[in-house]
Short mmCIF file of C-alpha atoms in Angstrom, two decimals:
data_model
loop_
_atom_site.label_atom_id
_atom_site.label_comp_id
_atom_site.label_asym_id
_atom_site.label_seq_id
_atom_site.Cartn_x
_atom_site.Cartn_y
_atom_site.Cartn_z
CA UNK A 1 -232.19 -36.58 -72.53
CA UNK A 2 -232.18 -34.40 -69.27
CA UNK A 3 -232.67 -30.67 -69.92
CA UNK A 4 -230.21 -29.12 -67.19
CA UNK A 5 -226.55 -28.84 -68.95
CA UNK A 6 -224.75 -30.51 -66.26
CA UNK A 7 -227.19 -33.68 -66.05
CA UNK A 8 -227.25 -33.85 -69.81
CA UNK A 9 -223.32 -34.03 -69.88
CA UNK A 10 -223.31 -36.70 -67.32
CA UNK A 11 -226.01 -38.59 -69.21
CA UNK A 12 -224.00 -38.36 -72.40
CA UNK A 13 -220.75 -39.41 -70.82
CA UNK A 14 -222.47 -42.52 -69.44
CA UNK A 15 -223.95 -43.43 -72.81
CA UNK A 16 -221.82 -42.15 -75.74
CA UNK A 17 -223.96 -42.62 -78.67
CA UNK A 18 -224.24 -40.90 -82.08
CA UNK A 19 -227.59 -39.44 -81.07
CA UNK A 20 -226.08 -38.08 -77.65
CA UNK A 21 -223.18 -36.70 -79.20
CA UNK A 22 -225.22 -34.85 -82.08
CA UNK A 23 -227.03 -33.25 -79.30
CA UNK A 24 -223.81 -31.62 -78.21
CA UNK A 25 -222.19 -30.80 -81.65
CA UNK A 26 -224.05 -27.45 -82.10
CA UNK A 27 -222.20 -26.40 -78.89
CA UNK A 28 -219.07 -27.88 -79.71
CA UNK A 29 -218.74 -26.69 -83.08
CA UNK A 30 -217.50 -23.14 -82.24
CA UNK A 31 -215.84 -24.07 -78.97
CA UNK A 32 -218.71 -22.77 -76.96
CA UNK A 33 -218.81 -26.12 -75.08
CA UNK A 34 -215.85 -28.38 -74.34
CA UNK A 35 -215.93 -31.86 -75.50
CA UNK A 36 -215.40 -34.39 -72.92
CA UNK A 37 -212.66 -37.03 -73.78
CA UNK A 38 -215.21 -39.93 -74.22
CA UNK A 39 -216.94 -37.57 -76.57
CA UNK A 40 -213.72 -36.79 -78.46
CA UNK A 41 -212.87 -40.18 -78.70
CA UNK A 42 -216.34 -40.98 -80.23
CA UNK A 43 -216.27 -38.28 -82.83
CA UNK A 44 -212.54 -39.31 -83.79
CA UNK A 45 -213.77 -42.76 -84.44
CA UNK A 46 -217.18 -42.25 -85.83
CA UNK A 47 -217.56 -41.15 -89.47
CA UNK A 48 -221.29 -40.25 -88.88
CA UNK A 49 -220.59 -37.93 -86.17
CA UNK A 50 -217.60 -36.49 -88.00
CA UNK A 51 -219.81 -35.76 -91.12
CA UNK A 52 -222.33 -33.92 -88.89
CA UNK A 53 -219.76 -31.89 -87.32
CA UNK A 54 -218.38 -30.98 -90.72
CA UNK A 55 -221.86 -29.88 -91.60
CA UNK A 56 -222.10 -27.53 -88.67
CA UNK A 57 -218.61 -26.04 -89.55
CA UNK A 58 -219.87 -25.50 -93.05
CA UNK A 59 -223.14 -24.08 -91.95
CA UNK A 60 -221.20 -21.48 -89.48
CA UNK A 61 -218.96 -20.44 -92.08
CA UNK A 62 -221.85 -19.46 -94.55
CA UNK A 63 -223.64 -17.75 -91.75
CA UNK A 64 -220.74 -15.82 -90.99
CA UNK A 65 -220.29 -14.70 -94.63
CA UNK A 66 -223.94 -13.62 -94.52
CA UNK A 67 -222.58 -10.54 -92.52
CA UNK A 68 -221.28 -8.98 -95.58
CA UNK A 69 -224.31 -9.28 -97.60
CA UNK A 70 -226.14 -5.93 -97.18
CA UNK A 71 -229.74 -5.53 -98.23
CA UNK A 72 -230.71 -2.28 -100.17
CA UNK A 73 -233.25 -0.50 -98.33
CA UNK A 74 -236.42 0.75 -100.12
CA UNK A 75 -236.17 4.41 -101.20
CA UNK A 76 -237.45 6.39 -98.53
CA UNK A 77 -236.16 4.71 -95.58
CA UNK A 78 -233.11 6.86 -95.01
CA UNK A 79 -235.29 9.91 -95.47
CA UNK A 80 -238.14 8.59 -92.89
CA UNK A 81 -235.41 8.22 -90.29
CA UNK A 82 -233.88 11.50 -90.68
CA UNK A 83 -237.32 12.84 -90.64
CA UNK A 84 -238.09 11.19 -87.42
CA UNK A 85 -235.11 12.43 -85.94
CA UNK A 86 -235.69 15.84 -86.90
CA UNK A 87 -239.22 15.79 -85.53
CA UNK A 88 -237.92 14.45 -82.18
CA UNK A 89 -235.23 17.18 -82.18
CA UNK A 90 -237.79 19.72 -82.59
CA UNK A 91 -240.02 18.40 -79.74
CA UNK A 92 -237.00 18.21 -77.53
CA UNK A 93 -236.18 21.86 -78.40
CA UNK A 94 -239.69 22.69 -77.85
CA UNK A 95 -239.72 20.89 -74.46
CA UNK A 96 -236.67 22.48 -73.27
CA UNK A 97 -237.97 26.02 -74.32
CA UNK A 98 -241.13 25.55 -72.48
CA UNK A 99 -239.39 24.23 -69.40
CA UNK A 100 -237.00 27.24 -69.84
CA UNK A 101 -239.84 29.61 -69.82
CA UNK A 102 -241.55 27.78 -66.98
CA UNK A 103 -238.46 27.96 -64.84
CA UNK A 104 -238.28 31.90 -65.74
CA UNK A 105 -241.84 32.36 -64.61
CA UNK A 106 -241.41 30.38 -61.42
CA UNK A 107 -238.14 32.31 -60.74
CA UNK A 108 -239.96 35.43 -61.34
CA UNK A 109 -242.75 34.43 -58.91
CA UNK A 110 -240.39 33.55 -56.12
CA UNK A 111 -238.44 36.91 -56.63
CA UNK A 112 -241.65 38.89 -56.42
CA UNK A 113 -242.57 36.84 -53.20
CA UNK A 114 -239.34 37.35 -51.77
CA UNK A 115 -239.48 41.13 -52.53
CA UNK A 116 -242.85 41.49 -50.98
CA UNK A 117 -241.81 39.60 -47.95
CA UNK A 118 -238.67 41.87 -47.61
CA UNK A 119 -240.94 44.89 -47.91
CA UNK A 120 -243.42 43.84 -45.32
CA UNK A 121 -240.58 43.16 -42.93
CA UNK A 122 -239.03 46.63 -43.34
CA UNK A 123 -242.51 48.14 -42.75
CA UNK A 124 -243.02 46.05 -39.56
CA UNK A 125 -239.47 46.85 -38.32
CA UNK A 126 -239.99 50.69 -38.97
CA UNK A 127 -243.43 50.84 -37.34
CA UNK A 128 -242.08 48.95 -34.15
CA UNK A 129 -239.26 51.62 -33.95
CA UNK A 130 -241.84 54.41 -34.32
CA UNK A 131 -243.78 52.74 -31.44
CA UNK A 132 -240.72 52.51 -29.13
CA UNK A 133 -239.69 56.32 -29.89
CA UNK A 134 -243.35 57.30 -29.01
CA UNK A 135 -243.21 55.06 -25.65
CA UNK A 136 -239.89 56.49 -24.86
CA UNK B 1 -214.08 4.89 -98.41
CA UNK B 2 -216.19 4.81 -95.28
CA UNK B 3 -216.66 7.79 -93.27
CA UNK B 4 -214.59 7.99 -89.83
CA UNK B 5 -217.35 7.03 -87.73
CA UNK B 6 -215.39 7.72 -84.38
CA UNK B 7 -214.94 11.27 -85.51
CA UNK B 8 -218.77 11.49 -86.27
CA UNK B 9 -219.56 9.90 -82.84
CA UNK B 10 -217.55 12.47 -81.14
CA UNK B 11 -219.12 15.27 -83.12
CA UNK B 12 -222.54 13.92 -82.42
CA UNK B 13 -221.99 13.42 -78.78
CA UNK B 14 -221.03 17.28 -78.75
CA UNK B 15 -224.38 18.11 -80.10
CA UNK B 16 -223.77 18.16 -83.89
CA UNK B 17 -227.09 16.75 -85.36
CA UNK B 18 -225.44 16.91 -88.81
CA UNK B 19 -222.79 14.54 -87.62
CA UNK B 20 -225.44 12.10 -86.23
CA UNK B 21 -227.24 12.29 -89.64
CA UNK B 22 -224.06 11.14 -91.27
CA UNK B 23 -223.72 8.25 -88.82
CA UNK B 24 -227.28 7.25 -89.90
CA UNK B 25 -226.35 7.39 -93.68
CA UNK B 26 -223.26 5.42 -92.98
CA UNK B 27 -224.96 2.44 -91.03
CA UNK B 28 -228.57 2.34 -91.96
CA UNK B 29 -228.41 -0.34 -94.76
CA UNK B 30 -226.38 -2.52 -92.43
CA UNK B 31 -229.01 -1.97 -89.69
CA UNK B 32 -231.75 -2.28 -91.96
CA UNK B 33 -230.47 -5.79 -93.18
CA UNK B 34 -230.28 -6.91 -89.49
CA UNK B 35 -233.76 -5.59 -88.70
CA UNK B 36 -234.97 -7.41 -91.85
CA UNK B 37 -233.42 -10.68 -91.00
CA UNK B 38 -234.93 -10.43 -87.39
CA UNK B 39 -238.38 -9.49 -88.24
CA UNK B 40 -238.58 -11.13 -91.80
CA UNK B 41 -240.59 -8.06 -92.99
CA UNK B 42 -239.57 -4.84 -94.79
CA UNK B 43 -242.43 -2.70 -93.14
CA UNK B 44 -241.32 -3.97 -89.78
CA UNK B 45 -237.65 -3.59 -90.53
CA UNK B 46 -238.36 0.21 -91.29
CA UNK B 47 -240.38 0.67 -88.14
CA UNK B 48 -237.54 -0.80 -86.17
CA UNK B 49 -234.91 1.24 -87.62
CA UNK B 50 -236.95 4.42 -86.75
CA UNK B 51 -237.33 3.46 -83.24
CA UNK B 52 -233.73 2.30 -83.04
CA UNK B 53 -231.94 5.43 -84.44
CA UNK B 54 -234.10 7.53 -82.39
CA UNK B 55 -233.14 5.52 -79.31
CA UNK B 56 -229.46 5.82 -80.28
CA UNK B 57 -229.87 9.66 -80.64
CA UNK B 58 -231.37 10.10 -77.12
CA UNK B 59 -228.93 7.65 -75.73
CA UNK B 60 -225.68 8.77 -77.37
CA UNK B 61 -224.69 10.79 -74.38
CA UNK B 62 -224.56 7.60 -72.49
CA UNK B 63 -222.64 5.73 -75.15
CA UNK B 64 -219.19 5.50 -73.77
CA UNK B 65 -217.35 4.58 -76.97
CA UNK B 66 -215.71 1.44 -75.47
CA UNK B 67 -217.39 -0.52 -78.13
CA UNK B 68 -217.91 0.20 -81.83
CA UNK B 69 -220.67 2.47 -82.77
CA UNK B 70 -222.07 -0.20 -85.15
CA UNK B 71 -222.04 -2.88 -82.48
CA UNK B 72 -223.85 -0.71 -80.15
CA UNK B 73 -226.33 -0.08 -82.78
CA UNK B 74 -226.72 -3.85 -83.48
CA UNK B 75 -227.79 -4.17 -79.82
CA UNK B 76 -230.24 -1.24 -79.86
CA UNK B 77 -231.61 -2.64 -83.18
CA UNK B 78 -231.84 -6.19 -81.89
CA UNK B 79 -233.73 -5.04 -78.65
CA UNK B 80 -236.23 -2.77 -80.90
CA UNK B 81 -236.80 -5.78 -83.30
CA UNK B 82 -237.40 -8.08 -80.18
CA UNK B 83 -239.99 -5.71 -78.80
CA UNK B 84 -241.45 -5.28 -82.26
CA UNK B 85 -241.73 -8.92 -83.04
CA UNK B 86 -243.21 -9.52 -79.56
CA UNK B 87 -245.85 -6.82 -79.96
CA UNK B 88 -246.80 -8.32 -83.55
CA UNK B 89 -247.17 -11.86 -82.13
CA UNK B 90 -249.24 -10.74 -79.20
CA UNK B 91 -251.48 -8.77 -81.86
CA UNK B 92 -251.79 -11.85 -84.17
CA UNK B 93 -251.93 -14.32 -81.33
CA UNK B 94 -248.94 -15.95 -82.76
CA UNK B 95 -247.36 -18.91 -81.01
CA UNK B 96 -243.80 -18.05 -80.65
CA UNK B 97 -243.16 -21.83 -80.12
CA UNK B 98 -239.67 -23.18 -80.73
CA UNK B 99 -241.35 -26.27 -82.02
CA UNK B 100 -243.38 -24.32 -84.73
CA UNK B 101 -243.01 -26.39 -87.97
CA UNK B 102 -240.71 -24.85 -90.63
CA UNK B 103 -242.42 -24.24 -93.90
CA UNK B 104 -240.83 -25.84 -96.89
CA UNK B 105 -239.82 -23.13 -99.24
CA UNK B 106 -237.72 -25.09 -101.59
CA UNK B 107 -239.00 -25.22 -105.02
CA UNK B 108 -237.77 -28.86 -105.51
CA UNK B 109 -238.04 -31.73 -102.96
CA UNK B 110 -235.55 -33.74 -104.90
CA UNK B 111 -232.96 -34.58 -102.10
CA UNK B 112 -229.95 -34.64 -104.42
CA UNK B 113 -230.85 -31.09 -105.77
CA UNK B 114 -231.46 -29.80 -102.40
CA UNK B 115 -228.25 -31.04 -101.12
CA UNK B 116 -226.24 -29.49 -104.00
CA UNK B 117 -227.97 -26.22 -103.25
CA UNK B 118 -227.61 -26.32 -99.45
CA UNK B 119 -224.67 -23.87 -99.16
CA UNK B 120 -225.90 -21.34 -101.46
CA UNK B 121 -225.90 -18.27 -99.43
CA UNK B 122 -229.44 -17.28 -100.48
CA UNK B 123 -230.41 -20.86 -99.45
CA UNK B 124 -228.99 -20.59 -96.00
CA UNK B 125 -230.39 -17.01 -95.50
CA UNK B 126 -233.78 -18.18 -96.76
CA UNK B 127 -233.47 -21.33 -94.16
CA UNK B 128 -232.77 -18.80 -91.42
CA UNK B 129 -235.73 -16.67 -92.30
CA UNK B 130 -238.01 -19.86 -92.05
CA UNK B 131 -236.92 -20.45 -88.23
CA UNK B 132 -239.20 -19.44 -85.58
CA UNK B 133 -238.59 -15.67 -84.37
CA UNK B 134 -237.12 -16.77 -81.15
CA UNK B 135 -234.44 -19.22 -82.63
CA UNK B 136 -233.91 -16.82 -85.50
CA UNK B 137 -232.99 -14.04 -83.29
CA UNK B 138 -230.11 -15.85 -81.52
CA UNK B 139 -228.58 -17.32 -84.46
CA UNK B 140 -228.71 -14.20 -86.60
CA UNK B 141 -227.14 -12.20 -83.62
CA UNK B 142 -224.57 -14.92 -82.63
CA UNK B 143 -223.48 -16.58 -85.74
CA UNK B 144 -223.92 -13.66 -88.27
CA UNK B 145 -223.28 -10.60 -86.25
CA UNK B 146 -221.06 -12.15 -83.70
CA UNK B 147 -222.54 -10.65 -80.70
CA UNK B 148 -221.44 -12.40 -77.37
CA UNK B 149 -224.08 -14.46 -75.59
CA UNK B 150 -224.43 -12.09 -72.61
CA UNK B 151 -225.24 -9.28 -75.23
CA UNK B 152 -227.74 -11.38 -76.86
CA UNK B 153 -229.46 -12.51 -73.61
CA UNK B 154 -229.51 -8.64 -72.45
CA UNK B 155 -231.24 -7.55 -75.66
CA UNK B 156 -233.55 -10.11 -75.94
CA UNK B 157 -234.42 -10.29 -72.30
CA UNK B 158 -233.47 -13.90 -71.48
CA UNK B 159 -231.18 -15.61 -69.48
CA UNK B 160 -227.60 -16.50 -71.03
CA UNK B 161 -228.34 -20.30 -70.55
CA UNK B 162 -231.66 -19.57 -72.63
CA UNK B 163 -229.73 -17.90 -75.35
CA UNK B 164 -227.50 -20.83 -75.78
CA UNK B 165 -230.23 -23.34 -75.53
CA UNK B 166 -232.00 -21.56 -78.43
CA UNK B 167 -228.73 -20.99 -80.47
CA UNK B 168 -228.19 -24.84 -80.15
CA UNK B 169 -231.55 -25.77 -81.24
CA UNK B 170 -231.48 -22.99 -84.06
CA UNK B 171 -228.29 -24.66 -85.49
CA UNK B 172 -229.57 -28.23 -85.20
CA UNK B 173 -232.76 -27.09 -87.25
CA UNK B 174 -230.83 -25.38 -89.92
CA UNK B 175 -228.48 -28.22 -90.38
CA UNK B 176 -231.36 -30.70 -90.48
CA UNK B 177 -232.90 -28.54 -92.96
CA UNK B 178 -229.85 -27.97 -95.39
CA UNK B 179 -228.55 -31.60 -95.20
CA UNK B 180 -231.80 -33.59 -95.40
CA UNK B 181 -230.22 -36.34 -97.35
CA UNK B 182 -227.56 -37.23 -94.81
CA UNK B 183 -229.89 -36.56 -91.94
CA UNK B 184 -232.16 -39.29 -93.68
CA UNK B 185 -229.40 -41.73 -94.11
CA UNK B 186 -228.18 -41.28 -90.53
CA UNK B 187 -231.65 -41.90 -89.07
CA UNK B 188 -231.39 -45.19 -90.80
CA UNK B 189 -228.30 -46.08 -88.96
CA UNK B 190 -228.16 -47.81 -85.71
CA UNK B 191 -226.63 -45.20 -83.54
CA UNK B 192 -226.00 -47.74 -80.89
CA UNK B 193 -223.52 -49.47 -83.18
CA UNK B 194 -221.14 -46.49 -82.61
CA UNK B 195 -221.29 -46.50 -79.01
CA UNK B 196 -217.94 -46.10 -77.21
#
């Protein structure tokens, strides 16, 4: 049977056999794939394919019901998750604290550099004025 | 009565750690069940759960709330489980082959007894556990947890078409396993006799 779904469908339509329909039933059972009219006709007239389709329907029903079956986790699973989250939270807080300190440090350096630059500029300006006075 | 998850999600998104802890407490058994079904191992399920809740905690600001918290957690758990199973397989040099033979765990080989027990929930759950991991993942996520195909494909890192192909293979495997008598009978029939 061709692997491409389009080719597969054409192949099935050309040759509607139980085996070919059986290939499509897992997709048809929940409406995920639409059955061609010829395939529908085959299923309506074929007890074997009807039985197979009914088996798929039962299977899906039971699988769906498994959703409500919840296993009981071993003792310690919840505590383990919460401890892991706690640890991650502490690490996150530590990282933000460190990054805050780093930002404060870098900010301090920037302020100090700016202050030093401003002081240097004032000195240069005042020297320039003094020279101008002496020259005048 | 189950706690109000929506209220807890809102509080947790606002930075309330205790609210997130309550969310964990309310949902962890359900997520553990999913993780166990996907990995088939208690220790692995425990590891998957730790990763999943940590990822959810970090990703909570990005959770828009347009899906249910449990559905969002199913997706995260499925993604973590897929990563975990993939790592384990690489470590063990497992073949994640869809054609891997399914071990027969049934105590009896009597076809009639097997057919009678076929739709016992435990029997179906056991048959699901015997599927190869790649097939098991899609059938668990689609047919048990009702996730859409696109979500399954996204979390497993495969195309939607591949997810559908695996789903069909998985359903066929389960049917053949759970209805061996009828399948055997059917094999004896001439399929061309029903050709239209």
